Structures are given as C-alpha cells and as structure tokens.
Amino acid sequence: AQSVAQPEDQVNVAEGNPLTVKCTYSVSGNPYLFWYVQYPNRGLQFLLKYITGDNLVKGSYGFEAEFNKSQTSFHLKKPSALVSDSALYFCAVRDMRSGNTGKLIFGQGTTLQVKP
Amino acid sequence: DAGVIQSPRHEVTEMGQEVTLRCKPISGHDYLFWYRQTMMRGLELLIYFNNNVPIDDSGMPEDRFSAKMPNASFSTLKIQPSEPRDSAVYFCASSLLAGGYTFGSGTRLTVV
C-alpha cells in the first residue's frame, strides 16, 4: 500500500536550535516525495521535493530534507529554527500506481512550534 | 501567474441550501484536485481531474457532493443540500504530472 507517516503530532523547538520533522513512506517503485507548509488560515505551500539525484534536497526558507532509501524516510530539517517557522507541515508521496500517477498521498501533518 | 484562485473565500449558509465553490487552476496544469480540511479528519482528497476528466471521486462523501470541470480553466464543487457537518475549509490545487501541487487559499464554509 502507498502511505506516508508522520509519527509526531507536534514538535517543539527553541529558536536558533536545529529542527527535524519526521516522515516515513511506503511505496512501490521509486518515490516522489514532497514537503508542504501551512500557515494559519492559508493554503498549503510547496517547500521542496525529491524525485531523483542527490539525497539532500534544499528548499524554500532554508529548509532541507534528506532522502534515506534504506530507512524509507524523508525527514525535514533546518539548522536554525525561527519563530516564524511555526506552522503545520505535511509530508507527501506521489501515488505511482497505474491510474493514480497524479495523486499525492499526504501524511496527517506535524505542528511545529518554535519558542523564542 | 496569479496562482490557483478560489472563490468565495468565506461562505456562510443555512442548512439545506445549495453551496457552490469555484476554482481556477494555473494555466497549463493538467491535474486539478479538491480537498477538504477539518480538525477532526485532517486533509481529505475529495476528487481529482486529469485533462478535465474525473479520475477518482472515491473521496466524495455522499451524493450531496458533486464536482465538475467543464474546461481547463474552471472547476466547481457543489454541495446540495448542505449540512452543518460539511463545515470545513475546502482547497483546490492544480499540478503537472511530475510537479508538486499549487494550492489555492481555500474557501472556509460554515453551514448553520
């Protein structure tokens, strides 16, 4: 089955500290992986994606994600968190099953709280 | 490009009334998705289209919900009759096959 898991409902981190938001996936074939961020009262915004190539993907607002095939993980990271990074983060994988190749499967979301 | 445009931004209606949500995708995108977001159920895919053709509507909760895409630049999601449990934020998103989604700002629907 195609699925995405975000094991943490909430992550708390102090401003200036590194942050990690976890994501694991289960797909058949090579995964297309994405991270999105949702600020209050806004739609989801694209942060970054992995399709192929370097396992470390850099995205918007200083975020990066590391693709680990052996652990089937795609954790989102940032070296130094900002209070303004506080938001809801979604991991997603593209459903590559025949007939469904356009659809993204989203995780349940992780709330990131960065405290001053 | 102005991005994915949804209207209205907010809708308050009485139970039993018909509600129509509108979406204009990004020009050139060949996929369009309708999502619903609530605190209880998170982000749910309702239906998606490829080249204006509905591909998967298994997420549409009931026959009260219907969606159309008459052309590449416009889609509607209709609820008739509406019920209080339909209250949610409804998002439209569009994409190309290999790319990520671009989401609209959403329509916050309140059914009283």
XYZ file of C-alpha atoms in Angstrom:
228
model
C 0.000 0.000 0.000
C 1.086 3.553 -0.692
C 1.301 5.541 2.519
C 3.044 8.300 4.404
C 3.503 8.510 8.159
C 4.390 11.499 10.274
C 4.908 9.979 13.707
C 4.819 13.238 15.666
C 1.691 15.345 16.040
C 3.785 18.222 17.383
C 7.425 19.196 17.530
C 8.643 21.877 19.924
C 12.000 23.568 19.479
C 13.679 26.699 20.775
C 14.529 29.467 18.349
C 18.039 29.083 16.995
C 18.144 25.343 17.572
C 18.086 22.806 14.740
C 14.756 21.231 13.932
C 13.695 17.913 12.441
C 10.205 16.914 11.350
C 9.986 13.211 10.628
C 8.383 11.414 7.708
C 8.455 7.793 6.595
C 6.866 6.375 3.477
C 5.792 3.148 1.882
C 5.553 2.993 -1.908
C 6.129 0.575 -4.716
C 8.819 1.750 -7.080
C 10.861 4.906 -6.792
C 9.254 7.522 -4.584
C 8.434 11.091 -5.497
C 8.442 12.887 -2.130
C 7.289 16.351 -1.119
C 7.076 18.667 1.870
C 4.440 21.370 2.271
C 3.899 24.011 4.928
C 0.594 25.523 6.006
C 0.468 28.776 7.924
C -2.736 29.676 9.811
C -5.670 30.493 7.551
C -3.648 29.791 4.432
C -3.390 27.073 1.809
C -0.528 24.601 1.700
C 2.704 25.928 0.226
C 5.304 23.820 -1.544
C 8.662 23.630 0.289
C 10.708 21.049 -1.582
C 10.626 17.766 -3.450
C 12.749 14.713 -4.114
C 12.429 12.859 -7.400
C 15.925 11.642 -8.133
C 19.535 12.629 -7.623
C 21.237 13.988 -4.506
C 19.732 12.615 -1.307
C 19.885 16.025 0.344
C 17.299 18.344 -1.142
C 17.277 22.067 -0.445
C 14.061 24.050 -0.484
C 12.425 27.305 0.457
C 13.029 29.325 3.655
C 16.267 27.487 4.486
C 14.626 24.069 4.804
C 16.184 20.877 3.532
C 15.208 17.236 3.555
C 17.226 14.064 3.487
C 16.054 11.090 1.470
C 17.097 7.784 3.033
C 16.112 4.810 0.929
C 17.167 2.113 3.398
C 15.109 3.680 6.180
C 12.314 4.798 3.807
C 12.464 8.220 5.391
C 12.351 11.807 4.177
C 12.876 13.971 7.255
C 12.598 17.742 7.029
C 15.391 19.735 8.648
C 16.568 23.252 9.298
C 19.854 24.167 11.001
C 18.453 27.117 12.957
C 14.741 27.484 13.667
C 12.867 30.784 13.585
C 9.694 31.663 15.459
C 8.154 32.379 12.041
C 8.692 28.716 11.082
C 5.861 27.783 13.443
C 3.247 26.155 11.213
C 1.726 22.845 10.151
C 3.974 20.677 7.980
C 2.840 17.932 5.633
C 4.887 15.209 4.011
C 3.511 13.683 0.810
C 4.354 10.967 -1.708
C 3.074 10.723 -5.245
C 0.902 7.687 -5.837
C 2.583 5.944 -8.744
C 0.139 3.101 -9.075
C -1.331 2.736 -12.510
C -4.217 5.124 -12.975
C -3.267 7.204 -9.956
C 0.009 8.799 -11.004
C -1.249 12.334 -10.493
C -2.292 11.988 -6.884
C -0.283 12.924 -3.803
C -0.816 10.982 -0.597
C -0.428 13.287 2.398
C 0.614 12.498 5.934
C -1.505 13.689 8.837
C 0.669 16.730 9.428
C 3.040 17.814 12.195
C 2.636 21.072 14.061
C 5.963 22.802 14.564
C 6.119 25.208 17.488
C 9.252 27.353 17.717
C 9.554 29.225 21.009
C 11.606 32.408 21.479
C 0.596 33.762 -12.895
C -1.859 34.587 -10.107
C -1.778 31.042 -8.799
C -4.801 28.899 -8.079
C -7.785 31.137 -7.466
C -10.693 30.048 -5.299
C -13.947 31.827 -4.612
C -15.539 32.732 -2.356
C -13.002 32.975 0.486
C -15.721 32.598 3.078
C -19.230 31.216 2.795
C -21.860 31.070 5.497
C -25.080 29.319 4.589
C -28.069 27.742 6.212
C -28.572 24.023 6.388
C -30.385 22.737 3.314
C -29.094 25.416 0.973
C -27.013 24.731 -2.109
C -23.380 25.798 -1.985
C -21.080 26.188 -4.982
C -17.337 26.574 -4.612
C -15.238 27.706 -7.551
C -11.665 27.158 -8.647
C -9.453 28.470 -11.418
C -6.289 26.365 -11.771
C -2.914 27.519 -13.025
C -2.864 27.771 -16.778
C -1.242 24.713 -18.328
C -1.679 22.452 -15.330
C -3.439 19.256 -16.316
C -4.434 17.977 -12.862
C -6.969 19.555 -10.537
C -7.744 18.384 -7.012
C -10.407 19.215 -4.445
C -9.530 18.713 -0.773
C -11.403 19.250 2.470
C -9.640 20.075 5.730
C -11.063 19.786 9.228
C -9.500 19.483 12.647
C -11.026 16.056 13.164
C -10.218 14.420 9.841
C -7.254 16.431 8.601
C -6.755 16.818 4.848
C -9.055 14.647 2.741
C -8.939 14.253 -1.047
C -12.464 14.512 -2.411
C -11.963 14.201 -6.167
C -9.392 14.873 -8.830
C -9.409 15.530 -12.560
C -6.880 14.938 -15.318
C -7.394 16.912 -18.504
C -10.878 17.863 -17.264
C -11.909 14.228 -16.780
C -12.719 12.971 -13.269
C -10.233 10.225 -12.378
C -11.028 9.341 -8.779
C -14.089 10.520 -6.870
C -13.917 7.895 -4.149
C -13.360 10.599 -1.542
C -16.635 12.367 -2.236
C -18.532 11.740 0.990
C -22.080 11.471 -0.322
C -24.307 12.049 -3.304
C -24.885 15.533 -1.941
C -21.412 16.401 -3.251
C -20.702 16.835 -6.950
C -17.820 18.330 -8.922
C -17.422 19.413 -12.499
C -14.645 20.670 -14.711
C -16.241 21.971 -17.914
C -12.942 23.295 -19.263
C -9.261 23.512 -18.390
C -9.624 26.814 -16.565
C -12.580 26.245 -14.270
C -13.965 23.756 -11.785
C -16.838 23.751 -9.308
C -17.626 21.755 -6.199
C -21.297 21.750 -5.287
C -22.996 20.636 -2.095
C -26.757 20.203 -2.247
C -28.285 20.180 0.296
C -25.646 21.408 2.714
C -25.428 20.162 6.314
C -23.588 21.507 9.379
C -21.096 18.617 9.209
C -19.964 19.929 5.820
C -18.392 22.914 7.575
C -14.698 22.870 6.695
C -12.056 24.576 4.620
C -12.164 23.402 1.025
C -8.988 23.647 -1.017
C -8.436 23.397 -4.723
C -4.987 22.514 -6.080
C -3.521 22.059 -9.535
C -0.361 20.445 -10.850
C 1.570 18.970 -13.706
C 2.292 15.243 -13.521
C 5.874 15.445 -12.285
C 5.499 18.531 -10.163
C 4.119 19.388 -6.791
C 0.721 20.851 -6.188
C -0.084 24.539 -6.065
C -2.895 25.144 -3.621
C -5.450 27.903 -3.579
C -6.133 29.909 -0.435
C -9.217 27.871 0.315
C -12.896 28.507 0.960
C -13.999 28.442 4.578
C -17.516 27.031 4.586
C -19.778 27.355 7.590
C -23.190 25.698 7.497
C -25.508 26.814 10.293
